[in-house]
Each structure stands twice: as structure tokens, then as C-alpha cells.
Amino acid sequence: MGFSTDAIHAGQIPDPTTGAVITPIYQTSTYAQHELGKSTGYEYGRTHNLTRQALENNIATLEKGKYGIAFASGLAATHALMSLVKAGDHIIMSSNVYGGTYRLYELKLKNYGLEYSWVDASDTVNIENAIRKNTKMIFVETPTNPMLILTDLKAVSEIAKKNNLISVCDNTFMSPYFQNPLTFGIDIVLHSTTKYLNGHSDVIGGMLITSNEKYHERLRYIQNAAGGVPSPFDCWLILRSTKTLAVRMKQHEENARAFAVFLSKSGAAKKVIYPGLKDHPQHELAKKQMRGFGGMVSADFGSIEKAKKVLNNVKIFTLAESLGGVESLICHPASMTHASVPKEEREKIGITDSLVRFSVGIEDIEDLIEDFKKCAIFKT
Ligand SMILES: *Cc1c(COP(=O)(O)O)cnc(C)c1O
């Protein structure tokens, strides 16, 4: 099936009781059992929920995987992933991941005996060089947030296979519409469904997708055992949203591309970062492993004053954390999404105080460009 057909239909059948075309919100904590020891297969809401199952099967299909395991947030999924390793194990991380991922792993879970190495994964030789005897997992985010640096997914999966490691990719920025890491041999895909998959800025959610039976079994177990599950209503909202993922992503990309081209020609920014621009250092890799370049654009305005002028005066772009919704958002990574990363670490990876990140929405592009023009300082 094509992507849009899967997005609309996969995982969902008309409700057997009424024929309802849309999967109902099974808002129940428990299920009546026929007799002692004989249930319908559904026993307790944390363990089984049909709305959640429909969502898991839907997103698993879009990611070309067999299993989806849903969580109450992207970070709950990020946390659950660590149930695949144990104290004394070593994990190789691409530096410049989502700030909350860094906070959870480096500032919290390290205290439980897990070891993390943060490497520049844009050159996969750095990953190979970081492998130790106790390495168990490679976790990459591509493109990264907010520097939009890419990692070669095929190379990562080959390194992982050769060294018997679990490979993971946070695919939040591309969404399954533009990139399917499992097709390059990556073992597990992670999503903050809060972003493009839900796309309407009204749900927090997360998902892990895999085709590996063993990892699925362990992650399914921890989903129930630790219990970080999403509500049936949130699952229903995301399921509603994935139906339009294809049309939304097309428009996000068209707008982001036009906005990036405008920005780089405008002279307002010192540097514009977008994988779809020919001057992006990994433009060729982007064309190879992605089917599009996404809706995120970052720009360094050279000084905090110039950045502030844009951040504080735009009207259609809303100053807010998060990304991937139909409405355009603007954010200051150094003080917002990446505030928990120490300043030296931040600057090392390019997150300067003058860097601004745009989540380009699906409004009329002319309006977005006008909005920016009204508040930016242009060189004369
Ligand atoms: C937002 C985000 C997360 C965390 O997800 P939440 O749903 O906010 O918990 C993880 N990775 C990336 C790339 C994100 O953008």
C-alpha cells in the first residue's frame, strides 16, 4: 500500500459492535470477564486498550515495522528504551540530541551505573572508535535538534550488526513520511508523537517501533510493568492526526524550503541551516536517506540582539517550545529546549545564544515571510 493509504487505514477496522468507521475511544480501566479464568483477552487498561493498539499498529505500519509500543511521552519512550540495558553497560549517543534526552541519560540514569559516550555521529568513524567491551547500544538522532546534522543510518546499522549492538534512531524530526530508519537496518525507532505525528499541538505522546521479536517482548513488558502508557483519548487524537500526515508533511516541507531559501538570500542571518539547501554539508546524504527535508529550519543571526528582535516581534510564528504542529513556532534553543545542556557543551555543538529555530507550519508562506520581514534586522 502507499503511504497515504496506510496512514488512513492501517491498524483500524470498523468497530465490530456498531460498525463505527472511526476506532472508538475505549475509555475504560477494566473489562468484564466471562467466568473465572476466562477473559475476552482484555483484562486491565494499562495492559490492553484497543484504541492504543490501533495507534500502535498504525504507526508501526508507517515506519515499516512489525510492532509499535506507545508511551505517554517521547521521554517515557526514551526511558523505557533503557530497560534493554543494565548497570555496567555502555551506550554510544550522537551528541546534540534532544535536550531532554541528554538530561535523562547524562544527568539522571548515569547515576544508576549506565555509561554514556557522546560523539559527533556525522562521521560514523567516531562511533566505531567509541566502542568498548561493554557497549550495548548506539542511539542516534538524525537530523539533530536544532543543528540539523545528519547521521548515515546505513553505516550505523552496519557498525551495530558487526559489533552485536542494538541500534536506535530518534526519527521525530523527519516523521515516517520522510525517513524510515528500519529500512536501513536500524533495530528500533523512537518518536515523540507530540510533534509531527500528532501535528496539532494538543497531545504529548511517544512510541517505539521495532520488527525484532526479542526487543518487542522486552519493551512490551516494560510498557505494562512501568506503566507509562498514554490515555485512550490521546491515542485517538494521534490516530486522527496520522490520517493527514502525508498532506501535512508535504506542505511543511514546501513552506520550510521556501522559508530557508528566502532567509539565506535575505542577508538577515549569518548562517541558515536546512538539509534541503545545497550548501548544507550533508545535503547528499540527506537526499540518499530521506525522501524530503522536513519542516525545521535553524538560523544563526550573529548576535543575541538580532536574534531577540526576531524572537520577540514575530506575530504569526509563536514563541514556544515544541515543533511539528500545523502552526509555525519559533524558539531560542540555548535558553529553551537546550537550557539543561551546560553552556560549554552547547557552544561546542553550535547552539550559540544567537541561534533561532523555526518550526515552519502550514500557513500561507507569503504571510510567514512577511511576518519575518517586519521584525528582522537586514544588512544594508
Ligand atoms: C520532543 C522530543 C522528544 C521528547 O518527547 P516528549 O514527547 O516531549 O516527551 C524527543 N526527541 C525529540 C527529537 C523531540 O523533539
CSV table of C-alpha atoms and ligand atoms in Angstrom, one decimal:
chain,number,residue,atom,x,y,z
A,1,MET,CA,0.0,0.0,0.0
A,2,GLY,CA,1.1,3.6,-0.5
A,3,PHE,CA,1.9,5.8,2.5
A,4,SER,CA,-1.3,7.8,2.5
A,5,THR,CA,-3.5,4.7,2.2
A,6,ASP,CA,-1.7,3.1,5.1
A,7,ALA,CA,-1.8,6.3,7.1
A,8,ILE,CA,-5.6,6.4,6.8
A,9,HIS,CA,-6.4,2.7,7.2
A,10,ALA,CA,-3.6,0.7,8.8
A,11,GLY,CA,-4.4,-0.8,12.2
A,12,GLN,CA,-8.0,0.2,12.0
A,13,ILE,CA,-11.1,-1.8,11.2
A,14,PRO,CA,-14.8,-0.7,11.6
A,15,ASP,CA,-15.8,-1.3,15.2
A,16,PRO,CA,-17.3,-4.8,15.4
A,17,THR,CA,-20.1,-3.8,17.7
A,18,THR,CA,-21.6,-0.9,15.7
A,19,GLY,CA,-19.6,-0.6,12.5
A,20,ALA,CA,-18.3,2.8,13.6
A,21,VAL,CA,-15.7,3.7,10.9
A,22,ILE,CA,-13.5,5.6,13.4
A,23,THR,CA,-11.9,3.5,16.1
A,24,PRO,CA,-13.8,4.4,19.3
A,25,ILE,CA,-12.1,5.8,22.5
A,26,TYR,CA,-12.1,2.7,24.8
A,27,GLN,CA,-12.2,4.8,27.9
A,28,THR,CA,-12.2,2.0,30.4
A,29,SER,CA,-9.8,0.9,33.1
A,30,THR,CA,-11.1,-2.7,33.2
A,31,TYR,CA,-13.0,-5.4,31.3
A,32,ALA,CA,-15.7,-7.8,32.4
A,33,GLN,CA,-14.5,-11.4,32.5
A,34,HIS,CA,-16.8,-14.2,31.2
A,35,GLU,CA,-16.1,-16.5,34.1
A,36,LEU,CA,-13.2,-17.3,36.4
A,37,GLY,CA,-10.1,-17.6,34.4
A,38,LYS,CA,-11.8,-16.7,31.1
A,39,SER,CA,-11.5,-13.2,29.9
A,40,THR,CA,-12.1,-11.6,26.5
A,41,GLY,CA,-8.3,-11.2,26.1
A,42,TYR,CA,-8.7,-7.7,27.6
A,43,GLU,CA,-8.2,-7.6,31.3
A,44,TYR,CA,-6.9,-4.2,32.5
A,45,GLY,CA,-6.4,-0.8,30.9
A,46,ARG,CA,-2.7,-0.4,31.5
A,47,THR,CA,-2.1,-3.8,29.8
A,48,HIS,CA,-4.7,-3.7,27.0
A,49,ASN,CA,-6.5,-0.9,25.2
A,50,LEU,CA,-7.9,-1.2,21.7
A,51,THR,CA,-7.6,2.5,20.9
A,52,ARG,CA,-3.9,2.3,21.8
A,53,GLN,CA,-3.4,-1.0,19.8
A,54,ALA,CA,-4.9,0.7,16.8
A,55,LEU,CA,-2.5,3.6,17.1
A,56,GLU,CA,0.5,1.2,17.7
A,57,ASN,CA,-0.3,-0.8,14.6
A,58,ASN,CA,-0.9,2.3,12.5
A,59,ILE,CA,2.4,3.9,13.3
A,60,ALA,CA,4.3,0.6,13.2
A,61,THR,CA,3.0,0.2,9.6
A,62,LEU,CA,4.1,3.7,8.6
A,63,GLU,CA,7.6,3.0,10.0
A,64,LYS,CA,7.7,-0.3,8.1
A,65,GLY,CA,7.9,-2.2,11.4
A,66,LYS,CA,6.0,-5.0,13.0
A,67,TYR,CA,5.4,-3.6,16.4
A,68,GLY,CA,4.6,-0.3,18.0
A,69,ILE,CA,4.8,0.3,21.7
A,70,ALA,CA,3.1,3.5,22.8
A,71,PHE,CA,4.1,5.7,25.8
A,72,ALA,CA,2.7,8.8,27.5
A,73,SER,CA,5.5,11.0,26.1
A,74,GLY,CA,8.6,10.8,23.9
A,75,LEU,CA,10.7,10.8,27.0
A,76,ALA,CA,8.8,8.0,28.6
A,77,ALA,CA,9.7,6.0,25.5
A,78,THR,CA,13.3,7.2,25.8
A,79,HIS,CA,13.3,6.0,29.4
A,80,ALA,CA,11.7,2.6,28.6
A,81,LEU,CA,14.4,2.0,26.0
A,82,MET,CA,17.0,1.7,28.8
A,83,SER,CA,15.2,-1.4,30.1
A,84,LEU,CA,17.1,-3.1,27.2
A,85,VAL,CA,20.4,-2.5,29.0
A,86,LYS,CA,21.6,-2.9,32.6
A,87,ALA,CA,24.1,-1.3,35.1
A,88,GLY,CA,27.6,-1.5,33.8
A,89,ASP,CA,26.5,-1.3,30.1
A,90,HIS,CA,27.8,1.4,27.8
A,91,ILE,CA,25.7,3.4,25.3
A,92,ILE,CA,27.0,5.5,22.4
A,93,MET,CA,25.0,8.6,21.8
A,94,SER,CA,25.1,11.1,19.0
A,95,SER,CA,25.9,14.5,20.6
A,96,ASN,CA,23.4,17.3,20.0
A,97,VAL,CA,20.3,15.1,20.7
A,98,TYR,CA,17.0,16.5,22.1
A,99,GLY,CA,17.9,18.3,25.3
A,100,GLY,CA,15.5,16.2,27.4
A,101,THR,CA,17.3,13.0,26.2
A,102,TYR,CA,20.6,14.4,27.4
A,103,ARG,CA,19.1,15.4,30.7
A,104,LEU,CA,17.5,12.0,31.3
A,105,TYR,CA,20.6,9.9,30.3
A,106,GLU,CA,23.6,12.0,31.3
A,107,LEU,CA,22.2,13.8,34.3
A,108,LYS,CA,20.0,11.1,35.8
A,109,LEU,CA,20.5,7.5,34.5
A,110,LYS,CA,24.2,7.7,34.7
A,111,ASN,CA,23.7,7.5,38.5
A,112,TYR,CA,22.3,4.0,38.0
A,113,GLY,CA,25.5,2.6,36.5
A,114,LEU,CA,24.8,3.2,32.9
A,115,GLU,CA,27.7,4.7,30.9
A,116,TYR,CA,27.2,7.2,28.0
A,117,SER,CA,29.6,8.5,25.4
A,118,TRP,CA,28.6,11.5,23.4
A,119,VAL,CA,30.1,11.5,19.9
A,120,ASP,CA,29.9,13.5,16.8
A,121,ALA,CA,28.0,10.9,14.7
A,122,SER,CA,28.1,12.9,11.5
A,123,ASP,CA,31.3,10.9,11.0
A,124,THR,CA,30.5,7.3,11.9
A,125,VAL,CA,34.2,6.6,12.5
A,126,ASN,CA,33.7,8.4,15.8
A,127,ILE,CA,31.0,5.8,16.7
A,128,GLU,CA,33.3,2.9,15.9
A,129,ASN,CA,36.1,4.5,17.9
A,130,ALA,CA,33.9,4.8,20.9
A,131,ILE,CA,33.0,1.1,21.1
A,132,ARG,CA,34.2,-0.6,24.3
A,133,LYS,CA,33.9,-4.1,25.6
A,134,ASN,CA,30.7,-3.2,27.5
A,135,THR,CA,29.0,-1.3,24.7
A,136,LYS,CA,25.4,-2.5,24.1
A,137,MET,CA,23.7,0.2,22.2
A,138,ILE,CA,24.1,3.0,19.6
A,139,PHE,CA,21.5,5.8,19.8
A,140,VAL,CA,21.3,8.5,17.1
A,141,GLU,CA,19.0,11.3,16.3
A,142,THR,CA,19.0,12.4,12.6
A,143,PRO,CA,18.7,15.1,11.7
A,144,THR,CA,19.6,16.5,15.1
A,145,ASN,CA,17.8,19.2,17.1
A,146,PRO,CA,18.4,22.1,16.4
A,147,MET,CA,21.6,21.9,14.3
A,148,LEU,CA,20.1,19.6,11.7
A,149,ILE,CA,23.2,17.4,11.5
A,150,LEU,CA,22.7,14.0,9.8
A,151,THR,CA,24.0,10.6,10.7
A,152,ASP,CA,24.4,7.9,8.0
A,153,LEU,CA,21.8,5.3,9.1
A,154,LYS,CA,23.1,2.5,6.9
A,155,ALA,CA,26.6,2.9,8.3
A,156,VAL,CA,25.2,2.9,11.9
A,157,SER,CA,23.2,-0.3,11.3
A,158,GLU,CA,26.3,-2.0,9.8
A,159,ILE,CA,28.5,-1.0,12.7
A,160,ALA,CA,25.8,-2.2,15.1
A,161,LYS,CA,25.4,-5.6,13.4
A,162,LYS,CA,29.1,-6.2,13.2
A,163,ASN,CA,29.6,-5.5,16.9
A,164,ASN,CA,26.4,-7.1,18.1
A,165,LEU,CA,24.9,-3.8,19.4
A,166,ILE,CA,21.3,-2.5,19.5
A,167,SER,CA,20.8,0.4,17.1
A,168,VAL,CA,18.2,3.1,17.8
A,169,CYS,CA,17.1,6.2,15.8
A,170,ASP,CA,15.0,9.1,17.1
A,171,ASN,CA,13.0,9.8,14.0
A,172,THR,CA,10.9,12.6,15.4
A,173,PHE,CA,12.2,15.4,13.1
A,174,MET,CA,11.5,13.6,9.8
A,175,SER,CA,8.4,11.6,10.7
A,176,PRO,CA,7.9,8.3,8.9
A,177,TYR,CA,6.8,10.2,5.9
A,178,PHE,CA,10.3,11.4,5.0
A,179,GLN,CA,12.5,8.7,6.6
A,180,ASN,CA,12.2,5.1,7.7
A,181,PRO,CA,15.3,4.1,9.7
A,182,LEU,CA,14.2,0.4,10.0
A,183,THR,CA,14.6,0.0,6.2
A,184,PHE,CA,18.3,0.8,6.7
A,185,GLY,CA,18.7,-2.0,9.3
A,186,ILE,CA,18.2,0.1,12.4
A,187,ASP,CA,16.6,-2.0,15.2
A,188,ILE,CA,14.4,0.4,17.0
A,189,VAL,CA,12.8,3.8,16.0
A,190,LEU,CA,11.8,6.3,18.6
A,191,HIS,CA,9.2,9.0,18.2
A,192,SER,CA,7.9,11.9,20.2
A,193,THR,CA,4.4,11.6,18.7
A,194,THR,CA,3.8,15.0,20.3
A,195,LYS,CA,5.5,16.5,17.2
A,196,TYR,CA,4.7,15.8,13.5
A,197,LEU,CA,2.8,12.5,14.1
A,198,ASN,CA,0.1,14.3,16.1
A,199,GLY,CA,0.8,17.6,14.5
A,200,HIS,CA,-1.9,19.7,16.1
A,201,SER,CA,0.0,20.7,19.3
A,202,ASP,CA,-2.6,19.2,21.6
A,203,VAL,CA,-1.1,15.9,22.8
A,204,ILE,CA,2.0,14.6,24.5
A,205,GLY,CA,3.0,11.1,23.4
A,206,GLY,CA,5.8,8.7,22.4
A,207,MET,CA,6.3,5.5,20.5
A,208,LEU,CA,8.9,2.8,20.0
A,209,ILE,CA,8.8,0.8,16.8
A,210,THR,CA,10.7,-2.4,16.0
A,211,SER,CA,10.5,-5.6,14.0
A,212,ASN,CA,12.7,-7.5,16.4
A,213,GLU,CA,10.7,-10.1,18.4
A,214,LYS,CA,13.1,-10.1,21.4
A,215,TYR,CA,13.2,-6.3,21.8
A,216,HIS,CA,9.5,-6.1,21.3
A,217,GLU,CA,8.8,-8.6,24.0
A,218,ARG,CA,11.0,-6.7,26.5
A,219,LEU,CA,9.7,-3.3,25.6
A,220,ARG,CA,6.1,-4.5,25.7
A,221,TYR,CA,6.8,-6.0,29.2
A,222,ILE,CA,8.2,-2.7,30.5
A,223,GLN,CA,5.3,-0.7,29.0
A,224,ASN,CA,3.0,-2.7,31.3
A,225,ALA,CA,5.4,-3.1,34.2
A,226,ALA,CA,6.4,0.5,34.5
A,227,GLY,CA,3.1,1.8,33.2
A,228,GLY,CA,4.0,4.9,31.3
A,229,VAL,CA,1.0,4.5,28.9
A,230,PRO,CA,-0.9,7.1,27.0
A,231,SER,CA,-4.6,7.8,27.6
A,232,PRO,CA,-7.2,6.3,25.2
A,233,PHE,CA,-8.2,9.8,24.3
A,234,ASP,CA,-4.6,10.9,23.4
A,235,CYS,CA,-4.2,7.7,21.3
A,236,TRP,CA,-7.4,8.6,19.5
A,237,LEU,CA,-6.2,12.1,18.8
A,238,ILE,CA,-2.9,10.9,17.4
A,239,LEU,CA,-4.7,8.3,15.3
A,240,ARG,CA,-6.9,11.0,13.9
A,241,SER,CA,-3.8,13.0,13.1
A,242,THR,CA,-1.8,10.4,11.3
A,243,LYS,CA,-4.5,10.3,8.6
A,244,THR,CA,-3.4,13.7,7.4
A,245,LEU,CA,0.4,13.1,8.0
A,246,ALA,CA,1.2,12.9,4.2
A,247,VAL,CA,-0.6,16.1,3.2
A,248,ARG,CA,0.8,18.0,6.3
A,249,MET,CA,4.4,16.9,5.7
A,250,LYS,CA,4.3,17.9,2.0
A,251,GLN,CA,3.1,21.4,3.0
A,252,HIS,CA,5.6,21.7,5.9
A,253,GLU,CA,8.4,20.9,3.5
A,254,GLU,CA,7.3,23.2,0.8
A,255,ASN,CA,7.0,26.1,3.2
A,256,ALA,CA,10.3,25.3,5.1
A,257,ARG,CA,12.2,25.1,1.8
A,258,ALA,CA,10.8,28.4,0.6
A,259,PHE,CA,11.5,30.0,4.0
A,260,ALA,CA,15.1,28.7,4.1
A,261,VAL,CA,15.8,29.9,0.6
A,262,PHE,CA,14.3,33.3,1.5
A,263,LEU,CA,16.3,33.5,4.7
A,264,SER,CA,19.6,32.6,3.1
A,265,LYS,CA,19.1,35.2,0.3
A,266,SER,CA,17.8,37.9,2.8
A,267,GLY,CA,21.1,38.7,4.4
A,268,ALA,CA,19.4,38.8,7.8
A,269,ALA,CA,21.1,35.7,9.1
A,270,LYS,CA,24.8,34.8,9.4
A,271,LYS,CA,24.0,31.2,8.6
A,272,VAL,CA,20.9,29.3,7.6
A,273,ILE,CA,20.7,25.6,8.3
A,274,TYR,CA,18.3,23.4,6.3
A,275,PRO,CA,19.2,19.9,4.9
A,276,GLY,CA,17.4,20.8,1.6
A,277,LEU,CA,19.9,23.7,0.9
A,278,LYS,CA,22.7,22.8,-1.4
A,279,ASP,CA,25.2,24.4,1.0
A,280,HIS,CA,24.2,22.0,3.8
A,281,PRO,CA,27.3,19.9,4.4
A,282,GLN,CA,25.3,16.7,4.3
A,283,HIS,CA,22.9,17.6,1.5
A,284,GLU,CA,23.9,14.5,-0.5
A,285,LEU,CA,23.4,12.1,2.5
A,286,ALA,CA,20.0,13.8,3.1
A,287,LYS,CA,19.0,13.0,-0.5
A,288,LYS,CA,20.1,9.5,0.0
A,289,GLN,CA,18.3,8.5,3.2
A,290,MET,CA,15.4,10.9,3.4
A,291,ARG,CA,12.5,11.4,0.9
A,292,GLY,CA,12.3,15.1,1.8
A,293,PHE,CA,14.0,17.6,4.0
A,294,GLY,CA,11.3,18.3,6.7
A,295,GLY,CA,9.9,21.4,8.2
A,296,MET,CA,12.6,22.6,10.6
A,297,VAL,CA,15.0,25.5,9.8
A,298,SER,CA,17.6,26.9,12.1
A,299,ALA,CA,19.4,30.3,11.6
A,300,ASP,CA,22.3,32.0,13.4
A,301,PHE,CA,21.7,35.7,13.5
A,302,GLY,CA,25.2,36.5,14.6
A,303,SER,CA,24.2,38.4,17.7
A,304,ILE,CA,21.8,38.0,20.6
A,305,GLU,CA,20.3,41.4,19.8
A,306,LYS,CA,19.4,40.4,16.3
A,307,ALA,CA,18.0,37.1,17.4
A,308,LYS,CA,15.9,38.7,20.1
A,309,LYS,CA,14.5,41.2,17.7
A,310,VAL,CA,13.1,38.3,15.6
A,311,LEU,CA,12.1,36.2,18.6
A,312,ASN,CA,10.2,39.0,20.4
A,313,ASN,CA,8.4,40.6,17.4
A,314,VAL,CA,7.1,37.9,15.2
A,315,LYS,CA,3.3,37.6,15.3
A,316,ILE,CA,2.4,34.5,13.2
A,317,PHE,CA,5.3,32.5,14.5
A,318,THR,CA,4.6,31.8,18.1
A,319,LEU,CA,7.4,31.9,20.6
A,320,ALA,CA,7.1,28.4,22.2
A,321,GLU,CA,8.9,25.1,22.9
A,322,SER,CA,8.0,22.1,20.7
A,323,LEU,CA,7.6,21.7,17.0
A,324,GLY,CA,5.8,19.8,14.2
A,325,GLY,CA,2.4,21.4,14.6
A,326,VAL,CA,0.4,22.9,11.8
A,327,GLU,CA,1.1,26.4,13.3
A,328,SER,CA,4.6,27.9,13.0
A,329,LEU,CA,6.6,28.2,16.1
A,330,ILE,CA,9.9,29.9,16.9
A,331,CYS,CA,12.3,29.1,19.7
A,332,HIS,CA,15.6,30.0,21.2
A,333,PRO,CA,17.3,26.6,21.8
A,334,ALA,CA,20.0,28.0,24.2
A,335,SER,CA,17.5,29.2,26.8
A,336,MET,CA,14.6,26.9,26.0
A,337,THR,CA,14.9,23.4,24.6
A,338,HIS,CA,18.6,23.1,25.4
A,339,ALA,CA,18.7,25.0,28.7
A,340,SER,CA,19.7,21.9,30.6
A,341,VAL,CA,22.8,21.4,28.5
A,342,PRO,CA,25.8,23.2,30.0
A,343,LYS,CA,26.9,26.3,28.1
A,344,GLU,CA,30.3,24.9,27.0
A,345,GLU,CA,28.7,21.7,25.7
A,346,ARG,CA,26.1,23.8,23.9
A,347,GLU,CA,28.6,26.1,22.2
A,348,LYS,CA,30.7,23.1,21.2
A,349,ILE,CA,27.9,21.9,19.0
A,350,GLY,CA,26.9,25.3,17.6
A,351,ILE,CA,24.0,26.2,19.8
A,352,THR,CA,25.0,29.8,20.3
A,353,ASP,CA,22.9,32.4,22.0
A,354,SER,CA,22.2,33.9,18.6
A,355,LEU,CA,20.7,30.7,17.2
A,356,VAL,CA,17.0,30.6,16.4
A,357,ARG,CA,15.0,27.6,15.4
A,358,PHE,CA,11.9,27.8,13.2
A,359,SER,CA,9.2,25.1,13.1
A,360,VAL,CA,7.6,26.1,9.8
A,361,GLY,CA,3.9,25.4,9.9
A,362,ILE,CA,1.4,25.1,7.0
A,363,GLU,CA,0.1,28.6,6.9
A,364,ASP,CA,0.4,30.6,3.7
A,365,ILE,CA,4.2,31.0,3.1
A,366,GLU,CA,3.8,34.6,2.0
A,367,ASP,CA,2.4,35.5,5.4
A,368,LEU,CA,5.2,33.8,7.2
A,369,ILE,CA,7.8,35.6,5.1
A,370,GLU,CA,6.1,39.0,5.7
A,371,ASP,CA,5.9,38.3,9.4
A,372,PHE,CA,9.7,37.7,9.5
A,373,LYS,CA,10.5,40.7,7.3
A,374,LYS,CA,8.7,43.1,9.6
A,375,CYS,CA,10.9,42.3,12.6
A,376,ALA,CA,14.4,41.2,11.3
A,377,ILE,CA,17.4,43.5,11.0
A,378,PHE,CA,18.7,43.3,7.4
A,379,LYS,CA,22.2,44.2,6.4
A,380,THR,CA,22.1,47.2,4.0
B,1,LIG,C1,10.2,16.5,21.8
B,1,LIG,C2,11.2,15.5,21.5
B,1,LIG,C3,11.5,14.4,22.4
B,1,LIG,C4,10.8,14.2,23.7
B,1,LIG,O1,9.4,14.0,23.5
B,1,LIG,P1,8.2,14.5,24.5
B,1,LIG,O2,7.0,14.0,23.8
B,1,LIG,O3,8.3,15.9,24.7
B,1,LIG,O4,8.5,13.8,25.8
B,1,LIG,C5,12.4,13.5,22.0
B,1,LIG,N1,13.1,13.7,20.8
B,1,LIG,C6,12.9,14.7,20.0
B,1,LIG,C7,13.7,14.8,18.8
B,1,LIG,C8,12.0,15.7,20.3
B,1,LIG,O5,11.8,16.7,19.5
